[in-house]
Every structure is written in structure tokens, then in C-alpha cells.
CSV table of C-alpha atoms in Angstrom, one decimal:
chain,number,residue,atom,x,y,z
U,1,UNK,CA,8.6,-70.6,-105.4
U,2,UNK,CA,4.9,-71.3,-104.3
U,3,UNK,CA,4.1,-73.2,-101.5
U,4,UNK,CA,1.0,-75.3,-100.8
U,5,UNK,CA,-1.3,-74.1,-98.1
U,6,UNK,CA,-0.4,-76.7,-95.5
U,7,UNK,CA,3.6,-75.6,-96.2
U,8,UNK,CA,2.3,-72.4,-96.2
U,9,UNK,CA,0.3,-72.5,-92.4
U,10,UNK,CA,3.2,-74.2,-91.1
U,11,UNK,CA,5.4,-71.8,-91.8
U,12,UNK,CA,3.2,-69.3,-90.7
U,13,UNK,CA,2.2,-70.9,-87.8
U,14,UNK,CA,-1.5,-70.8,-88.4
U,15,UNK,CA,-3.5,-74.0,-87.1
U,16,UNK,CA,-4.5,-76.2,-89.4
U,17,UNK,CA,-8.1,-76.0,-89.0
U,18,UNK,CA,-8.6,-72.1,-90.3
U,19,UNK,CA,-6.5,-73.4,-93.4
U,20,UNK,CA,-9.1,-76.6,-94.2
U,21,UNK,CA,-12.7,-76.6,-95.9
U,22,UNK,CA,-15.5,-76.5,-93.9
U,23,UNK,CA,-18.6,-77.5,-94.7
U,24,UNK,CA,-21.4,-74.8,-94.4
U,25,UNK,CA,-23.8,-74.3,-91.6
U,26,UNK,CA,-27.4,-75.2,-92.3
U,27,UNK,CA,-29.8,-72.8,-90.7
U,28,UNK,CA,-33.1,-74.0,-89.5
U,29,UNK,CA,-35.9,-71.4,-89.0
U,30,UNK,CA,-38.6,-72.6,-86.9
U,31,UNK,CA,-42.1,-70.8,-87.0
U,32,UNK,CA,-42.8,-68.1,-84.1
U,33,UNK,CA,-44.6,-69.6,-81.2
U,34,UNK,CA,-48.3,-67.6,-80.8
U,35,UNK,CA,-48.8,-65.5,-77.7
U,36,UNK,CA,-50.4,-66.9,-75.0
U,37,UNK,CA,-54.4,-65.5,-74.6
U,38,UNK,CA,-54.7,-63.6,-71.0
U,39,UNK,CA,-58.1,-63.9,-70.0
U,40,UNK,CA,-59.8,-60.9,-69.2
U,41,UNK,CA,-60.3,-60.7,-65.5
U,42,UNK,CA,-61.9,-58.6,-62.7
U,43,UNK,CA,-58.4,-56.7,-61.9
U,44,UNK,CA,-58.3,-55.7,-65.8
U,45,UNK,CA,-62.0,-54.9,-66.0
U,46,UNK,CA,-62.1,-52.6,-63.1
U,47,UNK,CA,-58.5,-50.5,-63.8
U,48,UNK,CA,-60.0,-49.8,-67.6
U,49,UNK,CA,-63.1,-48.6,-66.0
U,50,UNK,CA,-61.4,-46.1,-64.0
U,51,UNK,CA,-59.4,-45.0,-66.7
U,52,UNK,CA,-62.1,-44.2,-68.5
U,53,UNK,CA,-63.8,-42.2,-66.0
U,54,UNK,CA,-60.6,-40.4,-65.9
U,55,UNK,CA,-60.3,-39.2,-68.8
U,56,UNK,CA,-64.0,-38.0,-68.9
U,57,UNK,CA,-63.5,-36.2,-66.1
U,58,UNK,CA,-60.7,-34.8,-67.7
U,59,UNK,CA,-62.5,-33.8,-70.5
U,60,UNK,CA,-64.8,-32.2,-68.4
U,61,UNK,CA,-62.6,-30.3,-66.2
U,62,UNK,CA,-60.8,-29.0,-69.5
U,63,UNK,CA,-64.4,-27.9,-70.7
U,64,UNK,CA,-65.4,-26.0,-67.6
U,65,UNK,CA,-61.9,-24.0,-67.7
U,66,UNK,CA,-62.1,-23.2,-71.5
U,67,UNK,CA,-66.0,-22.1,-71.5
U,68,UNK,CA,-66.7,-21.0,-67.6
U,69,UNK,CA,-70.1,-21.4,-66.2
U,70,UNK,CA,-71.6,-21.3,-70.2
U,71,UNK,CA,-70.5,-24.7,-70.7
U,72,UNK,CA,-73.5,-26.3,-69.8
U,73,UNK,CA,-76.0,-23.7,-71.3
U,74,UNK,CA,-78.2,-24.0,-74.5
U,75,UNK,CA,-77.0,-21.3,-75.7
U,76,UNK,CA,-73.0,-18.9,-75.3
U,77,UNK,CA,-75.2,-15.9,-76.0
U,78,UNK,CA,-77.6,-16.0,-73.3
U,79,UNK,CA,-77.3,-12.8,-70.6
U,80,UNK,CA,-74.5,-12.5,-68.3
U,81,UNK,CA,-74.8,-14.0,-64.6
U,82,UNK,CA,-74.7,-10.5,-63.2
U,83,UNK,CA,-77.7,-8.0,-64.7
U,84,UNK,CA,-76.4,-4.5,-65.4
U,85,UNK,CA,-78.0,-3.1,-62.5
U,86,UNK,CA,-76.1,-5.1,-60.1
U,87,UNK,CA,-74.0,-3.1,-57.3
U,88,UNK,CA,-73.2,-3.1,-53.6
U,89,UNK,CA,-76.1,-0.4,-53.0
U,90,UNK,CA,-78.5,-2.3,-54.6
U,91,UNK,CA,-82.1,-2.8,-53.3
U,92,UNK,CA,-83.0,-6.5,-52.9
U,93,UNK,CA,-86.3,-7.7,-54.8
U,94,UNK,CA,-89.1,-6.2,-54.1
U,95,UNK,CA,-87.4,-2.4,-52.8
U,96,UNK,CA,-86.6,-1.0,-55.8
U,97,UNK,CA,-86.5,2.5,-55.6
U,98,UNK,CA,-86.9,2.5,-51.5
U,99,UNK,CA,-83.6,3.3,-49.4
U,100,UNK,CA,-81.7,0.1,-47.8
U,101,UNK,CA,-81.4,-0.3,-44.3
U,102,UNK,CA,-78.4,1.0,-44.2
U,103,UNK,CA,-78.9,4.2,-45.8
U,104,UNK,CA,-82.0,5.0,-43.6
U,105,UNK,CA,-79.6,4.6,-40.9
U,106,UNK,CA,-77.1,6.9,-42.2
U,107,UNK,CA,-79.4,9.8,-42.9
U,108,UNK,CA,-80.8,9.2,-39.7
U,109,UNK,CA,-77.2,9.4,-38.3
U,110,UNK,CA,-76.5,12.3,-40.0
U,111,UNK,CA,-79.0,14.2,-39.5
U,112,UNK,CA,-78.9,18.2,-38.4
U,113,UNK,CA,-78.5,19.5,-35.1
U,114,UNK,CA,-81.2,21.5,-33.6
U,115,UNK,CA,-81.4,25.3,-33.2
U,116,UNK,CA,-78.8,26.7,-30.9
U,117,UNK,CA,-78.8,30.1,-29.3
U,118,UNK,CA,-81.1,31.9,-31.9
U,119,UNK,CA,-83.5,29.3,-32.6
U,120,UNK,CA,-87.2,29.4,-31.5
U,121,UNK,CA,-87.8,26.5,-29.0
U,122,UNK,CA,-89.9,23.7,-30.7
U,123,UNK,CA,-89.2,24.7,-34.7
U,124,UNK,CA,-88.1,22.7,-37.5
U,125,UNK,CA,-84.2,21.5,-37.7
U,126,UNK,CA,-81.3,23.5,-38.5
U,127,UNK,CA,-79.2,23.3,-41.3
U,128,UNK,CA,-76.2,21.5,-40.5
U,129,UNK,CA,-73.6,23.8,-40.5
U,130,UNK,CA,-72.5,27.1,-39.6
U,131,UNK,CA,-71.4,27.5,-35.7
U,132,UNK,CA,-73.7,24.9,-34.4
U,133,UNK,CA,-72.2,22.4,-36.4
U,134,UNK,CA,-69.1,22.5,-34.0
U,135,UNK,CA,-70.2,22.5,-30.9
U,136,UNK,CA,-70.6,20.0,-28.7
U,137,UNK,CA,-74.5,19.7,-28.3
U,138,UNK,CA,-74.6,18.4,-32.0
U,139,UNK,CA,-71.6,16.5,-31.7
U,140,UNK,CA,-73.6,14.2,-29.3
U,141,UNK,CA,-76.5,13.5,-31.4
U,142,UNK,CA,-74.3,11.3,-33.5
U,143,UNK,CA,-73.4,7.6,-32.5
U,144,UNK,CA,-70.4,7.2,-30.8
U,145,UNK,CA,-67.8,4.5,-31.1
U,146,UNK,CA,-66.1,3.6,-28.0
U,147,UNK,CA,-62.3,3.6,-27.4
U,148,UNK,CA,-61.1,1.0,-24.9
U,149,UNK,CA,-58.2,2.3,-23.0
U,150,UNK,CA,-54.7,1.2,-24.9
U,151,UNK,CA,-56.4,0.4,-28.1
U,152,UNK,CA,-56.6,1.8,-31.7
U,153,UNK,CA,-59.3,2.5,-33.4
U,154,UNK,CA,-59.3,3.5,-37.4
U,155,UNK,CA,-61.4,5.0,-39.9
U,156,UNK,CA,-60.9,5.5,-43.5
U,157,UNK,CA,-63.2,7.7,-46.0
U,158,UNK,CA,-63.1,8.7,-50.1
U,159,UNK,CA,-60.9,11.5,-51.4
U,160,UNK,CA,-64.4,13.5,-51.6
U,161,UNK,CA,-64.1,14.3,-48.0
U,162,UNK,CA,-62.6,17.5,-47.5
U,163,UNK,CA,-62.1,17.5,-43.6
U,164,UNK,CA,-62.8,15.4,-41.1
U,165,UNK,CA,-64.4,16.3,-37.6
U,166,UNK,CA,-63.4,14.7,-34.2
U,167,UNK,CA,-64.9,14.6,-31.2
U,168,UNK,CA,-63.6,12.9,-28.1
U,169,UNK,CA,-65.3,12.9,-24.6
U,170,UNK,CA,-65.7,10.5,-21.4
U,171,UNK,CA,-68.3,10.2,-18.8
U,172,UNK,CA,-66.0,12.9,-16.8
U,173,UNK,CA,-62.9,11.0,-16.4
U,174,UNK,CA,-59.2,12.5,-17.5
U,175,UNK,CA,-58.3,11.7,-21.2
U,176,UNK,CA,-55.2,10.5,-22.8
U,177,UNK,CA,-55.0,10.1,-26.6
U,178,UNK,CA,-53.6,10.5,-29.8
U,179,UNK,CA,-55.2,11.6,-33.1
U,180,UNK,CA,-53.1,10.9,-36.3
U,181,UNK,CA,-54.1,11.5,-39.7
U,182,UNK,CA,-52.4,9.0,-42.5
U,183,UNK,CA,-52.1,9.2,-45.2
U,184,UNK,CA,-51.0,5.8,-46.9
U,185,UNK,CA,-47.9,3.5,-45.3
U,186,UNK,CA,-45.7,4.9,-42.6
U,187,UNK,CA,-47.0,8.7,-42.9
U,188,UNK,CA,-48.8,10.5,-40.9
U,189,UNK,CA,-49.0,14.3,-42.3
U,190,UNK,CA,-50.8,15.3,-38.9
U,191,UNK,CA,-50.4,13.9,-35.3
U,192,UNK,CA,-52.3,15.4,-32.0
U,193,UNK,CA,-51.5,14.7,-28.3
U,194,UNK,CA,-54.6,14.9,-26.1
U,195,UNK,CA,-54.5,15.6,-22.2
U,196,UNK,CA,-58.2,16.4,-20.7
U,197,UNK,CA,-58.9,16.6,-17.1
U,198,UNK,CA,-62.2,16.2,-17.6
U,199,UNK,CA,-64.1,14.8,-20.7
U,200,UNK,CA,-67.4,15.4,-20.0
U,201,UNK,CA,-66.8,19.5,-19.1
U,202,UNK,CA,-64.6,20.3,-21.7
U,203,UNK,CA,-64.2,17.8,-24.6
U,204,UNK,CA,-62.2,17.8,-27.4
U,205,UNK,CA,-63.5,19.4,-30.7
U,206,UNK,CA,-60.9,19.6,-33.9
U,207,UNK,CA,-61.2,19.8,-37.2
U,208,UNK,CA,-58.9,18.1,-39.4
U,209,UNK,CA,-58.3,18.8,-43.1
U,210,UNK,CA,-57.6,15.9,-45.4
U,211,UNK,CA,-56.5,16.7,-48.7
U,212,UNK,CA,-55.5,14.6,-51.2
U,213,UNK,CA,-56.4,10.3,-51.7
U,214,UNK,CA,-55.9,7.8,-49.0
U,215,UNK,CA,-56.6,9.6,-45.7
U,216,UNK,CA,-57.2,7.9,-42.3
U,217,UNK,CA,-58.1,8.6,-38.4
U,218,UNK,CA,-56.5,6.9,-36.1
U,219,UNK,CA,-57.8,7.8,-32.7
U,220,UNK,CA,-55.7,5.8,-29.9
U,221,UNK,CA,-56.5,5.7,-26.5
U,222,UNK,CA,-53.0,6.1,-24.4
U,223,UNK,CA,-54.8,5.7,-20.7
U,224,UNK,CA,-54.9,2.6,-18.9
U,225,UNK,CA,-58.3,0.3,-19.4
U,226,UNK,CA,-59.8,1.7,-16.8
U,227,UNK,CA,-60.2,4.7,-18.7
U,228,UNK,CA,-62.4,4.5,-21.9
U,229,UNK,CA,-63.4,7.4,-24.4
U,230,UNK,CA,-66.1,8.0,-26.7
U,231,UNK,CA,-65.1,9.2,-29.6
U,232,UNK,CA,-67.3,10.8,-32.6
U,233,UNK,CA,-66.2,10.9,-36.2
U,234,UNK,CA,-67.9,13.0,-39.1
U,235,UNK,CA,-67.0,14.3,-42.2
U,236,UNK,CA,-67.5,17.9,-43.0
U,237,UNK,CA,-67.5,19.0,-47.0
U,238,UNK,CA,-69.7,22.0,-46.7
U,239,UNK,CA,-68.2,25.9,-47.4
U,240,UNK,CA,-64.6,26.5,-47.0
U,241,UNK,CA,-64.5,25.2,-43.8
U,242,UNK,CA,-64.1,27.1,-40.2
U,243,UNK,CA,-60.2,27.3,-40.2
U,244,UNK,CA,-60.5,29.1,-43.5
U,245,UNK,CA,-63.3,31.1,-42.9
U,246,UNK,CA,-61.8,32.4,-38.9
U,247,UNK,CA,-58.3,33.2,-41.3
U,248,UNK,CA,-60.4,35.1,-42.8
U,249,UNK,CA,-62.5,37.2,-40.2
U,250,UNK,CA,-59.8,37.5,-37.3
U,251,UNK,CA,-56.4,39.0,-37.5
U,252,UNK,CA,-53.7,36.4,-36.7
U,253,UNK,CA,-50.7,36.8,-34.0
U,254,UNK,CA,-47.8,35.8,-35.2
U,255,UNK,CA,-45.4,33.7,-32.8
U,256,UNK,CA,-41.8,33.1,-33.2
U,257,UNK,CA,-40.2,29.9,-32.8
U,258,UNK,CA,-39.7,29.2,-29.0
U,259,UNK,CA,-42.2,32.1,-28.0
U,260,UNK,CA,-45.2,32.0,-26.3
U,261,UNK,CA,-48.9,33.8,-26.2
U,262,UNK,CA,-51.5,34.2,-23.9
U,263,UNK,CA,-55.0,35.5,-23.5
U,264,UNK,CA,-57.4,35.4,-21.4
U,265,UNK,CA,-61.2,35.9,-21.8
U,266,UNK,CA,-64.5,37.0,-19.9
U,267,UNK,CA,-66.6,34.5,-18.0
U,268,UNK,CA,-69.2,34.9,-20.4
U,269,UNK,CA,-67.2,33.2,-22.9
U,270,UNK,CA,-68.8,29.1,-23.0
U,271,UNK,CA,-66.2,28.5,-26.1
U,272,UNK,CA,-63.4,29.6,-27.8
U,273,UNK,CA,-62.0,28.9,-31.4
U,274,UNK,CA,-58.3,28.4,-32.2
U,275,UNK,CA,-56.7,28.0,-35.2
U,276,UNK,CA,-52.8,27.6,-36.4
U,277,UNK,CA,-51.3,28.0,-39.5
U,278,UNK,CA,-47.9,28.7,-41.5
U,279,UNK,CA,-47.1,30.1,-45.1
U,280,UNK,CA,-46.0,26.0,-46.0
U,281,UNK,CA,-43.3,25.0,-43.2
U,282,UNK,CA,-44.1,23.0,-40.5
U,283,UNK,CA,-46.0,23.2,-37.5
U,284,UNK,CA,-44.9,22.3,-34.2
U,285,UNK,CA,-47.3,24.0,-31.2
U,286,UNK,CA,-48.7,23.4,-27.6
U,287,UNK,CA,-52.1,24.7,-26.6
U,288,UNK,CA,-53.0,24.7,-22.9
U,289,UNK,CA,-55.9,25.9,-21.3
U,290,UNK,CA,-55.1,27.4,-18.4
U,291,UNK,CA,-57.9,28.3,-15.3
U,292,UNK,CA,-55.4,29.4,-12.2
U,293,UNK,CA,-52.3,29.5,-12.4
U,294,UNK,CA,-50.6,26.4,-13.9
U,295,UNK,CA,-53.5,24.7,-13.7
U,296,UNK,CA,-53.5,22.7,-16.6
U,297,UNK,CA,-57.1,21.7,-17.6
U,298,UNK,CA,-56.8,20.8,-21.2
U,299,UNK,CA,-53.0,20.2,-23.4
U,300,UNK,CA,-52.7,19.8,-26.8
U,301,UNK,CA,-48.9,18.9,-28.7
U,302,UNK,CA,-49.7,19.9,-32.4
U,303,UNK,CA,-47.5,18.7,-35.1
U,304,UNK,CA,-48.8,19.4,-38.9
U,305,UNK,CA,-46.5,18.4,-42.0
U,306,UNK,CA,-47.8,21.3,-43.6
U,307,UNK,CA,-49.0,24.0,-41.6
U,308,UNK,CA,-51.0,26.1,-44.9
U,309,UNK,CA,-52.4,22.8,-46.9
U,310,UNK,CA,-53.3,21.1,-43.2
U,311,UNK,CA,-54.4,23.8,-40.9
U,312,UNK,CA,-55.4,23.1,-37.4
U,313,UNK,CA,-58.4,24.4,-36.0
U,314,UNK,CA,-60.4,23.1,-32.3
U,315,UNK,CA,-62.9,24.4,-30.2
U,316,UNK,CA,-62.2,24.5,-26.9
U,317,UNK,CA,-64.9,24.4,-23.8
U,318,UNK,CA,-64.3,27.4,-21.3
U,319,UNK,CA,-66.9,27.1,-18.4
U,320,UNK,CA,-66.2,28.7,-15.3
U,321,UNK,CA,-64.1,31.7,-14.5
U,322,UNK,CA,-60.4,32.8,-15.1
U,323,UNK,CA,-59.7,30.9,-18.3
U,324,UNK,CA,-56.8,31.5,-20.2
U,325,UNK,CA,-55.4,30.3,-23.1
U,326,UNK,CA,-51.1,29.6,-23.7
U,327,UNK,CA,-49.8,29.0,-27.0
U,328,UNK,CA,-46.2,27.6,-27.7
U,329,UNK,CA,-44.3,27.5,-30.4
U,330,UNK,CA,-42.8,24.5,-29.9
U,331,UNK,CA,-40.4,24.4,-33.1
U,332,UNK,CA,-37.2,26.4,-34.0
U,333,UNK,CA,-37.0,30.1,-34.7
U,334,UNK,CA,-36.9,29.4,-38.5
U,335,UNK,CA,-40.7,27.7,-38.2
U,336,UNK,CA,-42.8,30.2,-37.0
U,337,UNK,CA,-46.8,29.8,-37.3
U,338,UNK,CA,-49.8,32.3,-37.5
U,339,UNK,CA,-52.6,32.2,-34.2
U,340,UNK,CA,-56.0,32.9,-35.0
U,341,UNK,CA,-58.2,33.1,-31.6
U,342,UNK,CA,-61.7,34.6,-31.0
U,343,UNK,CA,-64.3,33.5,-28.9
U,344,UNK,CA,-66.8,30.6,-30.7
U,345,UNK,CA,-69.8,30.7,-27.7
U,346,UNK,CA,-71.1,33.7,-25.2
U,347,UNK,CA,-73.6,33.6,-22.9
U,348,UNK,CA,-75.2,37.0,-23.6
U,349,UNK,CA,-77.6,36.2,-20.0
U,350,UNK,CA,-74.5,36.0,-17.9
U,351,UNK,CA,-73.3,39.3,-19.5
U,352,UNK,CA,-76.6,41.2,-18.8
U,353,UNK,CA,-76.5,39.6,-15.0
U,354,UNK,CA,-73.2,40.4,-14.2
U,355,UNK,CA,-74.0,44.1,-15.6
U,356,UNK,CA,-77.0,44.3,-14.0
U,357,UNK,CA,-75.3,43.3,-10.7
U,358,UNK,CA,-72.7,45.9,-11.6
């Protein structure tokens, strides 16, 4: 049986109005209302300036970064900003092929000692090197660099250098200081301990080898400030070198770990030489100069990393009478070292007075 749609949404319970015809909506389009004109004003004007400038700054910045200092050249091919020639030693304009100030000043610096002992008085310069070289009359023709008491002072050199000499003295005050060698960050190969009771009478004199890259001095002064030192640095690249040659000349003493040696020598003596070595181990020594007894007048506390590559050698001054010279062996029996000693100055007058008063 059908039923009509009214018996239909009653049943169903659907309201009548979703069962009955509707008419259709009518929809009205209505044209789209212009935008409004803004003006141009002041505000606008000025924020579009600056964004132009903006971006050609931009550009420009980009343009210097891409190019360098060749972005605002004629030309990318023109010559470089720095000529060929250019370098730290360079002559300014108008000195080339003269010496800079500087290197007239090193020459003069380094310049040889005079003749010492058998030289003529008044002749030409001797060559630097040889026994003079080491003692302390040519020492003090160089410029010294002075050392205020608790301070450090350090100087670094090329791996050309082969050794390095040192010379400390003060105006005849006591010394206290310590001469390392490094030898890049946290090692030092080679440390020295200085006592002197008097710098001016008997200053200290070493040479210090320096083999490999990366080598420095590092001369600290330990005494208070009212104690300053003068200290003298030059490097030494001509020969073997004196520890070498003395090796070679005297015949060494061997002492034994713990041991000790002694010697003593003539009043005639001005200097002695002393120089320690070992077949590769460590070295760990004390050198005293002795004039009386215990009568300290100069200490020295050696320690070398390795006692054949690093050998030490010093000159030590000996004026006056009764001077003897202690060596210690400050390291185990397992570590002992080699003692080279001869006498570096003698005052052949003295000897022909005393034997003439004899």
C-alpha cells in the first residue's frame, strides 16, 4: 500500500516543512567595491628610500666580498697590492741595496772581540772565535739586557742556531738564577741553578747546545729586587763547538753516581773549563768552586735530559789563590757522567814572577 507524503512524514515523524516545496533562493551578486587610493605620504616616501639604499649597499657589500680590493679597478689583471720584492727586511724607498737600521746595529752588536793574550796592542780585530770568544772580556762588548730580581726574561732563536752562549754578571753583588732551555710547551731538556758570590769577579759563562726546532732561554732571576743581573745572550754556530772540541783534547774522569771529584789548580790559572757528558742517560751534577775550605764561591745544580745530544760546558773565573774545583754526581749509581777539566786562561807573567821569586 503507498502512502502520500503527508501520511508518510507523519508516520515518520518528520516536520512538515522538509516534506513541502520550496521555492528557490534568488542570488544577487553585487559588483566588487574598488579599493580605496592611499595617498603617497612623507612616512611611505622616506621608508622606500631607505630600502633602497639598503639594498645597494647590500649589493655593494656582496661585491667587495666576491672581488676583494679589485672591485673597484679598471681592470682584474692589473699587479698585485704587494710587489714581489716585498719582505720584513726590506729597504724603504730610496735604500735599496744599503743595510736597515737594524742590521747595522746587529753587525755592530756582533762584532769580534779584540786580541787577547797573543795579540799585538793596537792591530786589527780578531776573529770571533776560538778561546777569546768565551771569555769574559768579549762577553762584555755585547749589549746586555737587564734581569730585574724575581722576573723572567726569554729569548727564542731559528733551528740554525747550534748553541747558545750565556753570560750572567752583576755590578759585584751575589747571584741567584736559573737558566732553562725549552724546548716547546712544558719541556725543558736543560735546567741550571746559579749561586755567585760575586758577579762581577767571577761571572757565569756556559754554553748551551740546542739541537733540534723550537728552542728557548729562559734566564730568571731568583734574588729579591734589590738584586738585578745583567745577562748576555749570543749564539754561537761556528766549528764543533768548545764542549766537543775539549772531549776531544782532554781525557775525561769518569764519576759514579753519588761520587765526588776534586782538583785544584795553580794561582796562575785566571780560568778554568769544565765540561759534563754521558753516553745518552741523564745528567744530574753539582759544580762548586771552592777557595778555602767550604767556602763556596760559585754553585752550579746541572740537570741535562740528555747528557751526549746536550752536553754542558762553562767557564769558570779562578782569581786569587787556593781554588779548587768539586764535582758531584748528583744522580743514582746507574747514571754516571764523564768530567772533562783543564785550565781555559794562565797568566804566564805570574808564573815567571813566582819562579823568579823562587
Amino acid at each position: 500500500h503507498l502512502r502520500t507524503g503527508t501520511q508518510l512524514g507523519n508516520a515518520l515523524h518528520v516536520p512538515p516543512s522538509l516534506t513541502s516545496k520550496t521555492k528557490p533562493t534568488k542570488i544577487t551578486q553585487y559588483p566588487a567595491k574598488p579599493k580605496p587610493r592611499i595617498a603617497p605620504s612623507a612616512t611611505n616616501y622616506l621608508s622606500f628610500k631607505h630600502l633602497s639604499k639598503m639594498k645597494i649597499y647590500g649589493s655593494l657589500l656582496a661585491l667587495i666580498s666576491l672581488n676583494g680590493s679589485t672591485a673597484f679597478t679598471s681592470s682584474l689583471l692589473s699587479k698585485p697590492a704587494f710587489s714581489s720584492d716585498t719582505s720584513l727586511n726590506a729597504s724603504p724607498p730610496g735604500m735599496r741595496g744599503m743595510p736597515a737600521p737594524w742590521e747595522t746595529q746587529q753587525t755592530a752588536k756582533n762584532a769580534p772581540a779584540p786580541v787577547v793574550g797573543n795579540g799585538v796592542p793596537g792591530s786589527a780585530m780578531a776573529p770571533a772565535k776560538g778561546p777569546s770568544r768565551y771569555t769574559k772580556d768579549f762577553m762584555r762588548t755585547l749589549r746586555p739586557v737587564k734581569v730585574q730580581g724575581s722576573t723572567l726574561k726569554t729569548c727564542s732563536f731559528n733551528e740554525s742556531v747550534e748553541r747558545i752562549q750565556v753570560f750572567l754578571d752583576t755590578g759585584g753583588r751575589p747571584l741567584n738564577a736559573e737558566v732553562n732551555l725549552w724546548q716547546g710547551p712544558d719541556n725543558a731538556p736543560q735546567k741550571i741553578k746559579v749561586y755567585l758570590e760575586d758577579g762581577m769577579k767571577r761571572p757565569f759563562s756556559a754554553v748551551i747546545d740546542t739541537p733540534g726546532a723550537g728552542n728557548a732561554i729562559a734566564i730568571r732571576n731568583t734574588a729579591p729586587m734589590e738584586f738585578p743581573l745583567s745577562a748576555y745572550v749570543e749564539a754561537d754556530n761556528g766549528g764543533p763547538g768548545p764542549a766537543r772540541a775539549l772531549g776531544a783534547n782532554a781525557k775525561p774522569r769518569t764519576v759514579q753516581g753519588g761520587a765526588v771529584f776534586t782538583t785544584p789548580f795553580d794561582p796562575n790559572v785566571k780560568s778554568i773549563q769544565i765540561m759534563l757528558n754521558t753516553d745518552g742517560r741523564p745528567l744530574q751534577a753539582r759544580l762548586e768552586l771552592l777557595q778555602g775550605p767550604n767556602n763556596n764561591k760559585q754553585v752550579m745544580e746541572v740537570y741535562c735530559e740528555d747528557g751526549m745530544d746536550r752536553p754542558f760546558f762553562v767557564v769558570v773565573e779562578t782569581p786569587g789563590d787556593g781554588n779548587v774545583v768539586r764535582i758531584v754526581n748528583t744522580a743514582t749509581l746507574e747514571y754516571p757522567l764523564s768530567a772533562h777539566v783543564e785550565a781555559f786562561e794562565i797568566d804566564n807573567n805570574r808564573d815567571m814572577a813566582q819562579r823568579g821569586a823562587g
